[in-house]
Coordinates of C-alpha atoms and ligand atoms in Angstrom, one line a residue:
Chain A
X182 CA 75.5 36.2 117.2
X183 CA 74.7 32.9 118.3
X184 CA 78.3 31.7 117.5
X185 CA 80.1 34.3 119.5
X186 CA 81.1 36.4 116.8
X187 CA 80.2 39.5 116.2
X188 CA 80.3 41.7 112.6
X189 CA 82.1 44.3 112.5
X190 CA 79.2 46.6 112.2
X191 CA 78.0 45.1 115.6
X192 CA 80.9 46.1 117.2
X193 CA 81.1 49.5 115.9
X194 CA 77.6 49.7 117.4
X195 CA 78.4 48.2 120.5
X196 CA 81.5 50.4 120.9
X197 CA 79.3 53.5 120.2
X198 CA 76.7 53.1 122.8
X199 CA 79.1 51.8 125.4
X200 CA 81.5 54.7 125.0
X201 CA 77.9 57.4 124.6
X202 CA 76.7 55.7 127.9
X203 CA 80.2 56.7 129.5
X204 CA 80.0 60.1 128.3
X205 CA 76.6 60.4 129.6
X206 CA 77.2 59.0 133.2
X207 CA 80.1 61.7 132.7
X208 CA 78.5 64.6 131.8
X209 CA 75.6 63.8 134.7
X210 CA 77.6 62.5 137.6
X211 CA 80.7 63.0 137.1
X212 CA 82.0 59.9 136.7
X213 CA 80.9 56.5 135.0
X214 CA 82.7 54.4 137.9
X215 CA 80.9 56.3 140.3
X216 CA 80.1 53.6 143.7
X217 CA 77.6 55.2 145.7
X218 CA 79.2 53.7 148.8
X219 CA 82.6 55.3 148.0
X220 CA 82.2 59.0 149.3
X221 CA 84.6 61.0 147.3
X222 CA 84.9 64.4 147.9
X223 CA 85.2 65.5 144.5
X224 CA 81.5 64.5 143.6
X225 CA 80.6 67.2 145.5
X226 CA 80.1 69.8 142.9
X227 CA 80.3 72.7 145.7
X228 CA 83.5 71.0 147.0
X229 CA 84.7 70.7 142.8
X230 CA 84.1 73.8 142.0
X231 CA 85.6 75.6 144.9
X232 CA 89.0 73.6 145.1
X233 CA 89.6 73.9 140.9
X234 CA 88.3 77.6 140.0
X235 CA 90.9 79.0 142.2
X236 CA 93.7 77.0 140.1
X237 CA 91.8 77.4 136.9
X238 CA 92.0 81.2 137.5
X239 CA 96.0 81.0 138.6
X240 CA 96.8 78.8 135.2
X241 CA 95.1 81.4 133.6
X242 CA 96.9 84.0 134.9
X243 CA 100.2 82.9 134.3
X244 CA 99.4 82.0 130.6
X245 CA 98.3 85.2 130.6
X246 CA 101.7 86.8 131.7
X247 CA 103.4 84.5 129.3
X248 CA 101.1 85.7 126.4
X249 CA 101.1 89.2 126.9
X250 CA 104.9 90.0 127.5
X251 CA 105.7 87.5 124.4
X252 CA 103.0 89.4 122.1
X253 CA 104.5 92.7 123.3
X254 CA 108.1 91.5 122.7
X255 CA 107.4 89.4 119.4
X256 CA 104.9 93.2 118.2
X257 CA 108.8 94.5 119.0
X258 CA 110.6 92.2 117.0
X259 CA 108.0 92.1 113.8
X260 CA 107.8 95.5 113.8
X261 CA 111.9 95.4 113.3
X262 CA 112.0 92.3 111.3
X263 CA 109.3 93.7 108.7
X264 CA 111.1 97.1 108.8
X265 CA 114.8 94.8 107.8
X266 CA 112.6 93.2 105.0
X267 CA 111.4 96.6 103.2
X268 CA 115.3 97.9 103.1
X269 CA 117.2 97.0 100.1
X270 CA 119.8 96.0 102.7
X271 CA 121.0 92.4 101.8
X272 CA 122.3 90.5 104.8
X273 CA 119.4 92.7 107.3
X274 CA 116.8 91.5 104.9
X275 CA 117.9 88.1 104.6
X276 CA 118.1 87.2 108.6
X277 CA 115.1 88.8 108.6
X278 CA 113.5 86.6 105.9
X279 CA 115.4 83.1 107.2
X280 CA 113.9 84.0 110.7
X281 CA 110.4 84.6 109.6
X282 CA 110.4 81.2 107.1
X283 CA 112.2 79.1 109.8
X284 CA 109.4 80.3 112.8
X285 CA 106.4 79.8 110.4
X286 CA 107.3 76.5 108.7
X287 CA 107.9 74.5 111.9
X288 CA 105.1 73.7 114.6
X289 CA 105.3 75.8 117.6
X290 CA 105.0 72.4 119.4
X291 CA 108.4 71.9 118.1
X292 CA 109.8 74.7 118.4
X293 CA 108.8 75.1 122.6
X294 CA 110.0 71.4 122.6
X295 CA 113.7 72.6 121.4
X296 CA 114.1 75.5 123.5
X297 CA 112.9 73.9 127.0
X298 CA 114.2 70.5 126.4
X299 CA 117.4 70.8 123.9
X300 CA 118.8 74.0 124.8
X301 CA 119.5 73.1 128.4
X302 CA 122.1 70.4 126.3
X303 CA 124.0 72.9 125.0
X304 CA 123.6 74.9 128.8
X305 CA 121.0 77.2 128.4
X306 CA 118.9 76.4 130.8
X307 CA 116.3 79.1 132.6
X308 CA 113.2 78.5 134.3
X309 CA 110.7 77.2 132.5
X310 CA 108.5 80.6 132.2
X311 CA 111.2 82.2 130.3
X312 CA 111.6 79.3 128.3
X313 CA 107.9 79.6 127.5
X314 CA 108.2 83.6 126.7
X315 CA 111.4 82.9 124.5
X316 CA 109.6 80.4 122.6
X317 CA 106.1 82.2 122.2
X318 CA 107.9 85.8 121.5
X319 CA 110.2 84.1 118.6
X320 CA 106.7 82.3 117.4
X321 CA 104.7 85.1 117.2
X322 CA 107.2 87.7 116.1
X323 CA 107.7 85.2 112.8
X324 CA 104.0 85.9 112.6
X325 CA 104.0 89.5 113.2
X326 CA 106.7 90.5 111.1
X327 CA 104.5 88.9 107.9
X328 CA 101.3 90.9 108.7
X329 CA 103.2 94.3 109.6
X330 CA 105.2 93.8 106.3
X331 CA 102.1 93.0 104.5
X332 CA 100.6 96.0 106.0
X333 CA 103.5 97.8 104.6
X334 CA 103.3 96.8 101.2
X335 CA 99.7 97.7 101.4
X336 CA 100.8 101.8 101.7
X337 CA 100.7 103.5 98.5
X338 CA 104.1 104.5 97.4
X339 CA 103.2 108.1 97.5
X340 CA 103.1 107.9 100.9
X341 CA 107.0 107.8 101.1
X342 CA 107.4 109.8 98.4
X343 CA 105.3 112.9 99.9
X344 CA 107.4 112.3 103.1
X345 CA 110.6 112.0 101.4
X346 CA 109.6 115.2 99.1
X347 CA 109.4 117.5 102.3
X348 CA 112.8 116.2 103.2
X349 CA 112.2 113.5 105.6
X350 CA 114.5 110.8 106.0
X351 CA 113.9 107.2 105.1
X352 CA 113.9 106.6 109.0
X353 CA 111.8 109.8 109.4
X354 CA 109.2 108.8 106.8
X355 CA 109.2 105.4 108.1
X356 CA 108.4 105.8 111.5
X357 CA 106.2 108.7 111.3
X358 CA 104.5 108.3 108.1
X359 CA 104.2 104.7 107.0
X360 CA 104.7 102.5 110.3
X361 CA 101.7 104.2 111.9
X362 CA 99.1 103.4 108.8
X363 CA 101.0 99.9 108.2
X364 CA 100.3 99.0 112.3
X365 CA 96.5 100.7 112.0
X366 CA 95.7 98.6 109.0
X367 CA 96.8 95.7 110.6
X368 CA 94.8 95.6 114.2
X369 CA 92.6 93.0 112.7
X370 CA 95.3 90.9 111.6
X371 CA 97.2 91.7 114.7
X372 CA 94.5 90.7 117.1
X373 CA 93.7 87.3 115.6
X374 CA 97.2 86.5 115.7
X375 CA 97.0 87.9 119.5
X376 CA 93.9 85.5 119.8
X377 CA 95.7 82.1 118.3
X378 CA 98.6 83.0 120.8
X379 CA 96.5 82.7 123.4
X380 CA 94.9 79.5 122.8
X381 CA 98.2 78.2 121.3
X382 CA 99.6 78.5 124.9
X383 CA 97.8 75.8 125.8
X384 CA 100.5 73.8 124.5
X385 CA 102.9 75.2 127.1
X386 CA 101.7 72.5 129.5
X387 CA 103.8 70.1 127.3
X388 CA 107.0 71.7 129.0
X389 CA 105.7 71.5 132.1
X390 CA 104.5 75.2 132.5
X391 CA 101.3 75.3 135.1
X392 CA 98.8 76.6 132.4
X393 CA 95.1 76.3 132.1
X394 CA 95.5 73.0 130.1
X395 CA 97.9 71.9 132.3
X396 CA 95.9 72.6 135.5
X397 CA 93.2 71.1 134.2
X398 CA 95.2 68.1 133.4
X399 CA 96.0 67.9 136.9
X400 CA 92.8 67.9 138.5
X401 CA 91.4 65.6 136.0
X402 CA 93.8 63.1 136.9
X403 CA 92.8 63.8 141.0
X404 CA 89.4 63.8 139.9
X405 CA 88.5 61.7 136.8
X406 CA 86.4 64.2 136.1
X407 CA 87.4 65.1 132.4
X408 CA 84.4 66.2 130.8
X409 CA 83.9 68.6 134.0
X410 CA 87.1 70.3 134.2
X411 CA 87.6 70.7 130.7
X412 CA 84.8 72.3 130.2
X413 CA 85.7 74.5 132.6
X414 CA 89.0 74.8 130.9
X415 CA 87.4 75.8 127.7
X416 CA 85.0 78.4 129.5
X417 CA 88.2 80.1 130.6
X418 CA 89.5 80.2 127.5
X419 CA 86.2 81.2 125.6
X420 CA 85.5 84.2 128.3
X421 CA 88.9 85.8 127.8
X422 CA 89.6 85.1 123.8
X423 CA 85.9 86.2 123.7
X424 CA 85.9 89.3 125.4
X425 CA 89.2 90.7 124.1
X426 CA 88.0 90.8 120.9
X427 CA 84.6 92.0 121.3
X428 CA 86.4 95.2 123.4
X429 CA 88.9 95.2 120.9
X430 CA 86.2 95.8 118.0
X431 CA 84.7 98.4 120.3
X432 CA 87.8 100.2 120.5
X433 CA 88.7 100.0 116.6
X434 CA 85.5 101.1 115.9
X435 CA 85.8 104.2 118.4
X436 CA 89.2 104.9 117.2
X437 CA 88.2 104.6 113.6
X438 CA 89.9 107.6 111.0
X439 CA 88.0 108.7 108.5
X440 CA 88.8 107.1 105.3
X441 CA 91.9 104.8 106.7
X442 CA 90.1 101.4 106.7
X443 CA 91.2 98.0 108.2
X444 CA 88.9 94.9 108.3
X445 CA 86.8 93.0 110.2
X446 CA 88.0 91.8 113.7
Chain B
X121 CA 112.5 138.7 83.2
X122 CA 115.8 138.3 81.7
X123 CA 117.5 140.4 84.5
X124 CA 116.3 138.0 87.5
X125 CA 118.2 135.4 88.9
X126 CA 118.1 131.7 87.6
X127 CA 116.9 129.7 90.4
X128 CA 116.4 126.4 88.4
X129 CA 118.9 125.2 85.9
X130 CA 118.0 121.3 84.4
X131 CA 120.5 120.9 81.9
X132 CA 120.5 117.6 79.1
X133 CA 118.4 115.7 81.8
X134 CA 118.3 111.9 80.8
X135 CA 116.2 109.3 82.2
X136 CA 116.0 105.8 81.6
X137 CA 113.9 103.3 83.1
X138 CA 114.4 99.7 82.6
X139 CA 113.2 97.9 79.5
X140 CA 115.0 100.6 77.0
X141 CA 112.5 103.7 78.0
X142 CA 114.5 107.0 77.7
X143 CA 111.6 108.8 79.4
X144 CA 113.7 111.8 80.0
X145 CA 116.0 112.9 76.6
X146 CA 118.1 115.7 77.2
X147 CA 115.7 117.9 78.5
X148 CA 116.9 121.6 79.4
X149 CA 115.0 124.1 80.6
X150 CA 116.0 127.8 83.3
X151 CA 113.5 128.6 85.7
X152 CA 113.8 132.6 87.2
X153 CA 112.8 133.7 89.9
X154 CA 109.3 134.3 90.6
X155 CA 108.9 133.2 87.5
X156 CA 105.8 130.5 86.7
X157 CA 106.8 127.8 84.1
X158 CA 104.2 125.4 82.3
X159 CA 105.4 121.9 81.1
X160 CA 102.6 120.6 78.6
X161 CA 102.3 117.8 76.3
X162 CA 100.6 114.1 75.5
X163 CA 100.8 111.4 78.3
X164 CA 103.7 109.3 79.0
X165 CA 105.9 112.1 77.1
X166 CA 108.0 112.8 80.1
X167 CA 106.8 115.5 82.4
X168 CA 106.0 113.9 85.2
X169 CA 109.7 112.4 85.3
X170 CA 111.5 115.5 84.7
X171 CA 109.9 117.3 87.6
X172 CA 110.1 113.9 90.1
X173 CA 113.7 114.2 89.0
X174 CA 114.4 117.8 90.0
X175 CA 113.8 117.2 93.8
X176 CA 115.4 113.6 92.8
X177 CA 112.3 111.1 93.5
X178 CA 113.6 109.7 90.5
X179 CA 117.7 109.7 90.3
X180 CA 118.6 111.7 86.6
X181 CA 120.6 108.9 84.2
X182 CA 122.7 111.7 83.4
X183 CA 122.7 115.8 82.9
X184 CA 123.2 118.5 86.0
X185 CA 120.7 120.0 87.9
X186 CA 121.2 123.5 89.5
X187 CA 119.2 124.5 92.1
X188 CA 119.8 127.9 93.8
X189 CA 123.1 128.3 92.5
X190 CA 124.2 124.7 93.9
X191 CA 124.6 121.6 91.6
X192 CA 122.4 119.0 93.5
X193 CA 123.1 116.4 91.1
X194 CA 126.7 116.4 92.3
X195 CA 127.9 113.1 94.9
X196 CA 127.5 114.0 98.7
X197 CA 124.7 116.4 98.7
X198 CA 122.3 116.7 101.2
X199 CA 119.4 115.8 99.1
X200 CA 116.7 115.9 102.1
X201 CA 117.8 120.0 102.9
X202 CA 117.3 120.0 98.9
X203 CA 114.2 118.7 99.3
X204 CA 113.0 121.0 102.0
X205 CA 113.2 124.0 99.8
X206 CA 111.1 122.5 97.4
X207 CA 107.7 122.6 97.4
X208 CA 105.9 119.2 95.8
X209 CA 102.2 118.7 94.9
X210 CA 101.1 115.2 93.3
X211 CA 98.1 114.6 91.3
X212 CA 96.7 112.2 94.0
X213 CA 97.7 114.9 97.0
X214 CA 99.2 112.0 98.7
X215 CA 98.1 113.4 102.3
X216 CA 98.7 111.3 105.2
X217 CA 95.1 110.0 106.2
X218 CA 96.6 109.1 109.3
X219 CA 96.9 112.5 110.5
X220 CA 94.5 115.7 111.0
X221 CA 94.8 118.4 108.8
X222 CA 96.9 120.7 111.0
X223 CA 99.1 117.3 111.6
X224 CA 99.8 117.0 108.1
X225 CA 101.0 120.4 107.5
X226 CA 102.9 120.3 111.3
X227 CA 104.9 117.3 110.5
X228 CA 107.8 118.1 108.4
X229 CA 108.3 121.1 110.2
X230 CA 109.2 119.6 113.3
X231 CA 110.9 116.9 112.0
X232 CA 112.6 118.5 109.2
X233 CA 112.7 122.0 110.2
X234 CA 113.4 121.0 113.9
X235 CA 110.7 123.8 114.9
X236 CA 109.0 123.5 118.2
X237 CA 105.5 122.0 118.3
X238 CA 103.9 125.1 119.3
X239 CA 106.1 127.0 116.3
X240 CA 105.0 124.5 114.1
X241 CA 101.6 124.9 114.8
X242 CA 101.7 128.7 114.6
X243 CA 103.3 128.4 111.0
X244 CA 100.6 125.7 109.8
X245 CA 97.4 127.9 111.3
X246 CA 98.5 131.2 109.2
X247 CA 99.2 128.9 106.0
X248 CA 96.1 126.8 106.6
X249 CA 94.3 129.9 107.0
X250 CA 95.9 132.3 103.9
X251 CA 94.2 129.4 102.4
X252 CA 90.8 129.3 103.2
X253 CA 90.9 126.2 105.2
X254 CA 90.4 127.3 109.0
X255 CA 87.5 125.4 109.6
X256 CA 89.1 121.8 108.8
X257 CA 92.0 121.8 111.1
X258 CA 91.4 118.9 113.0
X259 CA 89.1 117.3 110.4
X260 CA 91.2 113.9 108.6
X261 CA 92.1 113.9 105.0
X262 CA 88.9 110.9 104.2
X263 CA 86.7 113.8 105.4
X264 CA 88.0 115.9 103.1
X265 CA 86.9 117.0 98.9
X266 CA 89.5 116.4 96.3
X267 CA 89.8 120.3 96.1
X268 CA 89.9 120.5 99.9
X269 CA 92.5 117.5 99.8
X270 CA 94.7 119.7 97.0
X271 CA 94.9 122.7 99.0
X272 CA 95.6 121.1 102.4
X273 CA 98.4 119.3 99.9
X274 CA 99.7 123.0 98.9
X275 CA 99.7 124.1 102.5
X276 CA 101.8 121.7 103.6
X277 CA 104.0 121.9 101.0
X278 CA 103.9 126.0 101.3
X279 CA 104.5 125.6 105.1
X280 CA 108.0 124.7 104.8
X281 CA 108.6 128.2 103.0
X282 CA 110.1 126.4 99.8
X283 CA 112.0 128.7 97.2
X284 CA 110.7 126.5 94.3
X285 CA 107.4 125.1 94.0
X286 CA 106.5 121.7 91.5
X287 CA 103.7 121.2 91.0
X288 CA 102.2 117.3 88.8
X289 CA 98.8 117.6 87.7
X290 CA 97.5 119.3 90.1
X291 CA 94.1 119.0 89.1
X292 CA 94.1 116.1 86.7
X293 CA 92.4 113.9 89.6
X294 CA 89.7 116.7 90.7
X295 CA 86.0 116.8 89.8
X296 CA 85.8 119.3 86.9
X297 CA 83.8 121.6 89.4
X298 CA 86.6 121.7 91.6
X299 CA 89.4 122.2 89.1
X300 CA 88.8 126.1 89.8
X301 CA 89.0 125.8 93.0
X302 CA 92.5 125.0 93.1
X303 CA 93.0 126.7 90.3
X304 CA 92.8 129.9 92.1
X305 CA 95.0 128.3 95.0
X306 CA 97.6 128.5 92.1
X307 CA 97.1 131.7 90.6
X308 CA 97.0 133.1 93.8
X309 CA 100.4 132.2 94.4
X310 CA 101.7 132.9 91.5
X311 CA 100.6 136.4 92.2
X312 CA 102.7 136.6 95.7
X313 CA 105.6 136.0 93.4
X314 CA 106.1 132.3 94.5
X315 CA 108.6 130.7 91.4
X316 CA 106.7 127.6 90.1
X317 CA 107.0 124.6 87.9
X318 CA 103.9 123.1 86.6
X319 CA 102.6 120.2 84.9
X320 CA 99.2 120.8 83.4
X321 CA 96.7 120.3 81.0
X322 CA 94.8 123.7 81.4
X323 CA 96.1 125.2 78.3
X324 CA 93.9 128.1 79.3
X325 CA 95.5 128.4 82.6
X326 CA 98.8 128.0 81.6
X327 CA 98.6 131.0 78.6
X328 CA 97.2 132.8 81.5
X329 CA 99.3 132.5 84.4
X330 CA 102.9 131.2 82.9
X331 CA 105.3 133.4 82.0
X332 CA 107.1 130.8 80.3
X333 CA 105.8 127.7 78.5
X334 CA 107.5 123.8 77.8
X335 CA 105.8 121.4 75.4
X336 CA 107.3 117.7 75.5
X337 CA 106.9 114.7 73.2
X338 CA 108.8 111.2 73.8
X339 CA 111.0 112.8 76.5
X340 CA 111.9 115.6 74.1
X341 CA 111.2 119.2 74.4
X342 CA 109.5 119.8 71.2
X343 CA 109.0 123.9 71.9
X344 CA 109.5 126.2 74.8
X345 CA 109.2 129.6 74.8
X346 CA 107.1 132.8 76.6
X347 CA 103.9 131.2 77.1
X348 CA 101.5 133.7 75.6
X349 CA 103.3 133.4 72.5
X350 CA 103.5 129.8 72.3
X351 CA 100.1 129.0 73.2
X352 CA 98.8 131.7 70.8
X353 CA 101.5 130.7 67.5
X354 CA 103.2 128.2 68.4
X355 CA 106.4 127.5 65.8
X356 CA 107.0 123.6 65.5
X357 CA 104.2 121.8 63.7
X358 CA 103.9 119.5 66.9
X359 CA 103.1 121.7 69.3
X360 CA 100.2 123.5 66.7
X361 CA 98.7 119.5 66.0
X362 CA 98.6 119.0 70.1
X363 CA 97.6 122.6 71.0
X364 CA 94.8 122.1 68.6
X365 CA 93.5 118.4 70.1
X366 CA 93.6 119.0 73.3
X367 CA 91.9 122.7 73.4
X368 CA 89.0 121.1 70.9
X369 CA 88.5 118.2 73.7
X370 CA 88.0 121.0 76.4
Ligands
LIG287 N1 109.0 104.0 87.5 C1 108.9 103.8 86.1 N2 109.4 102.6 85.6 C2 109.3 102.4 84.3 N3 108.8 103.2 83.4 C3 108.4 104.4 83.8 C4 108.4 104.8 85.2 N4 107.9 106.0 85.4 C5 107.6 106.4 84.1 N5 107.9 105.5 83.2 C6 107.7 105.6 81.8 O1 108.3 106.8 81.3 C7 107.5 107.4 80.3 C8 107.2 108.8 80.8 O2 106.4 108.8 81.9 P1 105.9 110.1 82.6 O3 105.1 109.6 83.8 O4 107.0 111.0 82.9 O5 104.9 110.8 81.6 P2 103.9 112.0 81.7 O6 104.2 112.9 80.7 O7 103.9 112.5 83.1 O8 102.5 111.3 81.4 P3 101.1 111.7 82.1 O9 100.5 112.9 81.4 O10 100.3 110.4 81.8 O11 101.3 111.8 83.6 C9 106.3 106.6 80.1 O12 106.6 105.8 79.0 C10 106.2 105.8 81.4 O13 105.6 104.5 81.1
LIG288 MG1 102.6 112.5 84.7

């Protein structure tokens, strides 16, 4: 040391402490570069908490809009694709097969990026919230499609045949007979997908939608209080995700039939 | 039995499935009415495929089907309204666990039978009930016992007041306890004079409720005649070698 240079396991050291001393100061006051003398108003945790909870609460809301219509519209859209994919239709089962493969092998990252920032090149161009339901209902109807057609295949085939043997229709059987065991089978699958929605909207803040993430990305810049506000940010997160599927095991369980299983949610 | 009217006619059924297996081989066989028809023999020798291709679960390779005076093999015919007239029982019941008992039977009457929901439900109670099973309308088929599951099967197959009833195995999948209790389900309608098609291995049964008797091998029908008959002297040296196994395994 006496030369001036350090090894490299020195300064791995020294980076650790100085970077665990930040996060310390962080955690406890707020901020490392806190000066006593400066009087900033965000130090005040009474002053914090009552200017950010407020927008916390309205990111979450509007993710929450977001969310729910695109996991109503993309429940719409898998239940429709899966239904294409068990018909010995060729063209409806192959757009519904290309659709499902191109949504699921590319990163929803990407695919937001395309529709907010590259569609508006070809004139397509609505606000951003749409932009963000378009994206997240094409997403998750990829991802739907797959576990309502997986919940199909799971039906024994003598399920359509009774049907069909008391003169149903294919349409009849399908709708009344297998749809309704394929979509109860598949609430656990259905509500983890539900569950990674929500948490994937977070990435909605990269097109400028005012989501929890991006709220919190906001104040954290006013603030320099990052560790603060994003745990906040992840306590928002954690409450909702959390009690959704703790009321959605209640109701499973409630609404449980006899003898027609599904899994754990 | 000569003088009624032929409500089935399967004549030279084929049916192949892929990888060269002529499961059906010109089978050909009259049904009358009110008349009960046993189809016996060895597994994989056919039966189940020649009754799944009377109501046309399975499409016939070839050979005419007349049902009711109508050929419904022919192009263009409405194979659902087929379908509603007749009655099918699997050897897994295949009930829809989704729905309550009453549902199950209710179902294919409004839908297929356009009938009103209260109609339908009328129709279903007095079936349910002609069959003992009053007290598990609203219960759902998991709560049910295979011979409970079997009859609630027959009711909702009876519901939709079906000229011809088929019946697979209907008690191949029960406890041996239970068998009887469906058993009876069949006699007794055999007894109302519903016309009946069924796949079974109660030779015992069959002598005594059939009126007319099938034995098949390899797709073939080996031997038919009037049931008592058969089952007591039966003619081809086939029929004598299986009637002989399987009533020593019983
Ligand atoms: N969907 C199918 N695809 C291919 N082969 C089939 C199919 N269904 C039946 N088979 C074959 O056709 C033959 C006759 O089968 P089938 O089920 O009609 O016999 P079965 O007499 O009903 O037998 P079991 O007493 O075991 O029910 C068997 O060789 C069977 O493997
Ligand atoms: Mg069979």
């Amino acid at each position: 040391m006496g030369t001036g240079h350090f090894s490299s396991v020195q300064m791995l050291d020294g980076i650790g402490i100085v970077t665990g001393t930040m996060m310390f100061y962080t955690l406890i006051n707020g901020s490392f570069y806190s000066d006593p003398a400066d009087i900033d108003p965000w130090q005040d945790i009474g002053f914090y908490s009552r200017s950010v909870i407020p927008r916390l609460l309205g990111g979450m809301i509007s993710a929450l809009q977001v969310v729910l219509i695109a996991l109503v519209i993309g429940f719409a859209l898998g239940l429709l694709m899966a239904t294409f994919r068990t018909l010995s239709n060729r063209p409806l089962n192959i757009v519904a097969t290309a659709y499902s493969d191109l949504f699921r092998n590319t990163p929803l990252l990407v695919q937001l990026t395309f529709i907010a920032f590259g569609l508006p090149e070809i004139g397509f161009n609505p606000p951003v919230f749409w932009d963000a339901v378009i994206a997240l209902s094409l997403n998750t109807g990829a991802y739907q499609s797959e576990i309502i057609r997986s919940g199909i295949q799971a039906i024994p085939k003598g399920q359509m045949e009774a049907a069909r043997s008391l003169g149903m229709t294919n349409t009849q059987a399908m709708r009344h007979i297998i749809l309704p065991q394929a979509v109860r089978i598949t609430i656990p699958p259905l509500a983890n997908e539900s569950v990674n929605m929500f948490l994937n909207s977070s990435l909605l803040s990269v097109i400028g939608f005012m989501d929890i993430t991006r709220v919190g990305n906001i104040v954290a810049i006013q603030s320099f209080l990052w560790a603060r506000t994003f745990l906040y940010v992840a306590v928002t997160y954690f409450i909702i995700t959390y009690s959704f599927t703790t009321i959605l095991r209640k109701a499973e369980n409630k609404l449980k039939i006899p003898g027609l299983g599904g899994g754990e949610i | 039995m000569s003088d009624k009217k032929t409500l089935l006619e399967v004549h030279d059924l084929h049916k192949m499935f892929p990888g060269d297996i002529h499961a059906a081989n010109g089978v050909s066989f009259k049904v009358r009415d009110k008349q009960v028809v046993a189809i016996v023999g060895a597994s994989g020798s056919g039966k189940s495929t020649v009754l799944r291709c009377i109501n046309q679960l399975e499409k016939p390779t070839s050979g005419t089907i007349i049902f009711d005076g109508e050929e419904i093999t022919k192009e263009g015919v409405d194979i659902n309204t087929v379908r509603s007239e007749i009655g099918f029982v699997f050897q897994g019941f295949e009930l829809f666990p989704h729905l309550t008992v009453l549902k199950n039977v209710t179902v294919a009457l409004e839908l297929v039978k356009s009938l009103s929901a209260e109609e339908a439900e009328t129709k279903a109670k007095e079936v349910i009930e002609s069959l003992d099973l009053d007290d598990k309308l609203n219960a759902y088929p998991g709560e049910l016992s295979g011979g409970q599951k079997q009859r609630v099967a027959i009711a909702r197959a009876l519901a939709m007041d079906p000229k011809l009833m088929l019946f697979d195995e209907p008690t191949s999948a029960l406890d041996p306890e239970l068998v009887g209790y469906v058993l009876d389900t069949l006699r007794l309608l055999a007894n109302k004079g519903m016309t009946m098609v069924v796949v079974t291995h109660q030779i015992h049964f069959a002598s005594e409720v059939a009126d007319w008797a099938i034995y098949m091998t390899e797709g073939k029908v080996v031997e038919q005649g009037v049931a008592k008959e058969m089952f007591k002297n039966p003619k081809e040296e086939r029929t004598k070698q299986f009637l002989a196994s399987t009533l020593k395994d019983k």
